[in-house]
Amino acid sequence: MKNVLRRINTPSRVVVAAFLVVVVVGSTLLSLPVAVEAGQRASWTSALFTATSAVCVTGLAVQDTATHWTLFGELVILALMQIGGFGIMTLASILALVVSGKLGLRARLNAQAETRTLGPGEVRRLIAGVAKVTLAAEALTTAVLAARFFLGYGEPPGRALYQGLFHAVSSFTNAGFALWPDSMMRFVHDPWICLPLVVSVVVGGLGFPVYTALRRGPFHPGRWSLHARVTVGMTAVLLFGGTLAVLLTEWDNPGTFGPLPPGQRIMAALFHSAMTRSGGMNSVDVSQMHENTWLISDVLMFVGAGSASTGGGIKVTTFALLGYVILAELRGEPDVTVGRRRLPEQLQRQALTIALLSVASVVAGTFVLMMLTPFKLDQVLFEVVSAFGTVGLSTGITGDVGTAGHLALTVLMFVGRLGPATLGAALALHVQTRRFRYPEEGPLVG
Amino acid sequence: MKNVLRRINTPSRVVVAAFLVVVVVGSTLLSLPVAVEAGQRASWTSALFTATSAVCVTGLAVQDTATHWTLFGELVILALMQIGGFGIMTLASILALVVSGKLGLRARLNAQAETRTLGPGEVRRLIAGVAKVTLAAEALTTAVLAARFFLGYGEPPGRALYQGLFHAVSSFTNAGFALWPDSMMRFVHDPWICLPLVVSVVVGGLGFPVYTALRRGPFHPGRWSLHARVTVGMTAVLLFGGTLAVLLTEWDNPGTFGPLPPGQRIMAALFHSAMTRSGGMNSVDVSQMHENTWLISDVLMFVGAGSASTGGGIKVTTFALLGYVILAELRGEPDVTVGRRRLPEQLQRQALTIALLSVASVVAGTFVLMMLTPFKLDQVLFEVVSAFGTVGLSTGITGDVGTAGHLALTVLMFVGRLGPATLGAALALHVQTRRFRYPEEGPLVG
Ligand SMILES: [K+]
Ligand SMILES: [K+]
């Protein structure tokens, strides 16, 4: 194990250290009296939890954002979301650059064990690229939302702009914080609010390598990298598959979709499907959903969004890759091929490792939280997957899991945010050269 | 997919057909009036459910075995368990022979896509071998149990012998049916009952290829096949690890271990740990266990026992193999090696396929059962994993899931019993030859 820790070195360690620093600074700012509204009880655990939740763009909240925190506190949260979202997209992209040599991702893993050094120009271009996309997307969403708050809800221009900006950042970074105690439930009927948020969350969740690939011709998938094709395809499958599944399980639930006309049920289902991976806002009451909808959500939250994106989870490519392996195996094909490309064996093992260690983290987290709280498996599992997948949806128990429970969730959010990406890079960067091979022999399986 | 179905052909299809025939015959016998005690309501669903549960050596029961069924009915169940247990051990061993060429399992998968034809002599020797081990183990357990029922509980000799035989067969075949409504709870204090049952279940769960290997020197693991070493090692880890975990979560639970003296708590923990993989008897009240013990049990039940054994689950070798892949990946080793042997890439993909399709089956089963019943995730998941892993433990909801629920569990028991073994064989037997290769390219993962 020492060997493993030693090898998760320079690039991955820098990422972890950077996030830790921001969490510490954010917690300190949020524990200042000026951050907390008069009459509200300040506590270091809620400051730590909220700062971690914002930096990890998770969005789980122990306090109602609007009533607990002052405008200063809200601005700190806004800044932390922006830094966290921008940070993970940039740092994960740099890790990918280090790993693959170029962002097109061709030839990834060909140079076994050789780490390319990145030129400062390359990193600067990448940071500028992420900044450009982030600002453009957030500006557009801010404009649409602010216009709607101003025209449709009669908010004063300054307030409308602030609300638009806050939720534009919160959605593009996939953070999911909201300035209303019921998240987006009051806007469940309003496509001018719901749809921009869905688009912003989905775009933020595609990831920087996809934007780069799309520039080669947004409507010519043949020109994209394999990574972009798999990410976009799988995102569409999960988004619309999830919408359909949620529609079926919630259709006539009086606590959620029941009171809505059919068109709005479809919009609410799309909203929930998009937000499980890993936007984290809700336009209906999650605590009133059918247990099966929770189960569907657990799966979607665990899979998450795209690599080097603001979203979390094991990533859609990891999930898709395991599916391709199974398909090849069922077909009896010796190679795993996707779109006329052969997936390296090493990459298959990486995907397996990331997925199974993530399962282990979720099981361990569930175990710990069940020890610490009186809640049942359904709610605890949902909360743990939501924290690990940096989603931020909750069946309503976040505030009631106690101090130890909050610390457990804090750790889960941090591990879930940085684990898959840094583990993936660490695994890819450190493949030892083969000195000799043992003879082949395998046990029976199945 | 048609391609897949076509290739799950001769050997695997024969196995499935054989089990179906026995289920149909067993259901017919159990639906005869002579099988059901006077005053009990006979029904075709309970006959079908019980016959499937017995043939698949699962042990889930919708009816209390002793009070619902007549002696004739009990004997039918006894025969079905024996046929099911003997059948799966023999047929899975034959599949393994077909796959590997020899039972030592060396050179498995070397001969890609070439199916060896088995000589009738080889099959006859194998059947004789399985019969010898089964009868020897069951005779020994019968003797010990019968002596105890006669000497310790004053049962008349004939009755003691019948009880001894029934539970010897039920334990060695990992079926888990019992002649008392509380399973083995009345014997929780009695090592002369509990320990023989544990040994019988564990030995039955090792599987025939392990017995063959052990004959080369029971105390010289160096002479065993890799399969035997991995199976025995992993069985020990899960057995004692499970005991420790259950001890920790149940230590002072007043509904289970609380009233017992410390020594008996350890025995009860060992009993539960052994029975989750996949014996299925219980010596304490499973419905009173802590939810975390259910979670631990879910994991143990899912992993199950050895390949070509009477136990179920994805099999300990499948589980261990995935662990070795992760370990190799974390260490950055290009090959996955176990005990100076290199695991074939193809075998890694098979293990992954079996494990993930099993996860999918459990998730789908859970989803369906939650649709059909009012029970919560914790109990439903336990029931589904128990059925799929052919374990037979229950939190007490088996009788209350309704006719549709019973049919769903029936399907799960059947799929769980035959799925992993036949899938493993089908995958191993049908590897297409490679005609050309695409260039390598992989998406980012994690
Ligand atoms: K989130
Ligand atoms: K069983």
Short mmCIF file of N, CA and C and ligand atoms in Angstrom, two decimals, chain A residues 53 56-60 170 173-177 275 278-281 310 386 389-393, ligand 1:
data_model
loop_
_atom_site.label_atom_id
_atom_site.label_comp_id
_atom_site.label_asym_id
_atom_site.label_seq_id
_atom_site.Cartn_x
_atom_site.Cartn_y
_atom_site.Cartn_z
N SER A 53 -19.21 21.15 0.81
CA SER A 53 -20.30 20.91 -0.14
C SER A 53 -20.21 21.87 -1.32
N CYS A 56 -16.76 21.13 -3.36
CA CYS A 56 -16.91 19.85 -4.08
C CYS A 56 -18.12 19.89 -5.01
N VAL A 57 -18.72 21.04 -5.17
CA VAL A 57 -19.92 21.28 -5.96
C VAL A 57 -20.96 20.17 -5.76
N THR A 58 -21.19 19.86 -4.47
CA THR A 58 -22.15 18.82 -4.14
C THR A 58 -23.54 19.40 -3.95
N GLY A 59 -23.64 20.40 -3.05
CA GLY A 59 -24.93 21.04 -2.87
C GLY A 59 -25.78 20.50 -1.74
N LEU A 60 -25.31 19.46 -1.04
CA LEU A 60 -26.02 19.05 0.17
C LEU A 60 -25.94 20.21 1.17
N SER A 170 -24.44 28.04 -9.97
CA SER A 170 -24.80 26.82 -9.25
C SER A 170 -25.15 25.67 -10.19
N THR A 173 -21.75 24.75 -12.63
CA THR A 173 -20.76 24.02 -11.84
C THR A 173 -21.34 22.73 -11.27
N ASN A 174 -22.60 22.45 -11.58
CA ASN A 174 -23.28 21.26 -11.04
C ASN A 174 -23.30 21.24 -9.52
N ALA A 175 -23.28 22.43 -8.91
CA ALA A 175 -23.25 22.49 -7.45
C ALA A 175 -24.64 22.24 -6.87
N GLY A 176 -25.63 22.97 -7.35
CA GLY A 176 -26.99 22.68 -6.93
C GLY A 176 -27.51 23.45 -5.74
N PHE A 177 -26.72 24.41 -5.23
CA PHE A 177 -27.26 25.27 -4.19
C PHE A 177 -28.36 26.15 -4.78
N MET A 275 -30.92 16.37 -13.08
CA MET A 275 -30.34 16.84 -11.83
C MET A 275 -29.70 15.72 -11.00
N SER A 278 -25.04 15.51 -12.18
CA SER A 278 -25.07 15.61 -10.75
C SER A 278 -25.49 17.01 -10.33
N GLY A 279 -26.48 17.60 -11.03
CA GLY A 279 -26.90 18.97 -10.78
C GLY A 279 -27.37 19.20 -9.36
N GLY A 280 -28.32 18.39 -8.92
CA GLY A 280 -28.68 18.42 -7.52
C GLY A 280 -29.79 19.36 -7.12
N MET A 281 -30.40 20.09 -8.08
CA MET A 281 -31.58 20.88 -7.71
C MET A 281 -32.81 19.99 -7.83
N THR A 310 -17.76 19.35 -14.43
CA THR A 310 -18.10 19.79 -13.08
C THR A 310 -18.96 18.76 -12.36
N SER A 386 -25.66 10.33 -3.04
CA SER A 386 -25.75 11.74 -3.40
C SER A 386 -24.48 12.49 -2.99
N GLY A 389 -21.50 11.02 -5.14
CA GLY A 389 -21.61 11.45 -6.53
C GLY A 389 -21.66 12.97 -6.66
N THR A 390 -21.43 13.68 -5.56
CA THR A 390 -21.50 15.16 -5.50
C THR A 390 -22.77 15.68 -6.19
N VAL A 391 -23.90 15.08 -5.83
CA VAL A 391 -25.18 15.43 -6.45
C VAL A 391 -25.91 16.49 -5.62
N GLY A 392 -26.15 16.16 -4.35
CA GLY A 392 -26.77 17.15 -3.49
C GLY A 392 -28.26 16.99 -3.31
N LEU A 393 -28.90 16.02 -3.99
CA LEU A 393 -30.30 15.74 -3.70
C LEU A 393 -30.38 15.01 -2.37
K K C 1 -24.24 18.84 -7.15
#
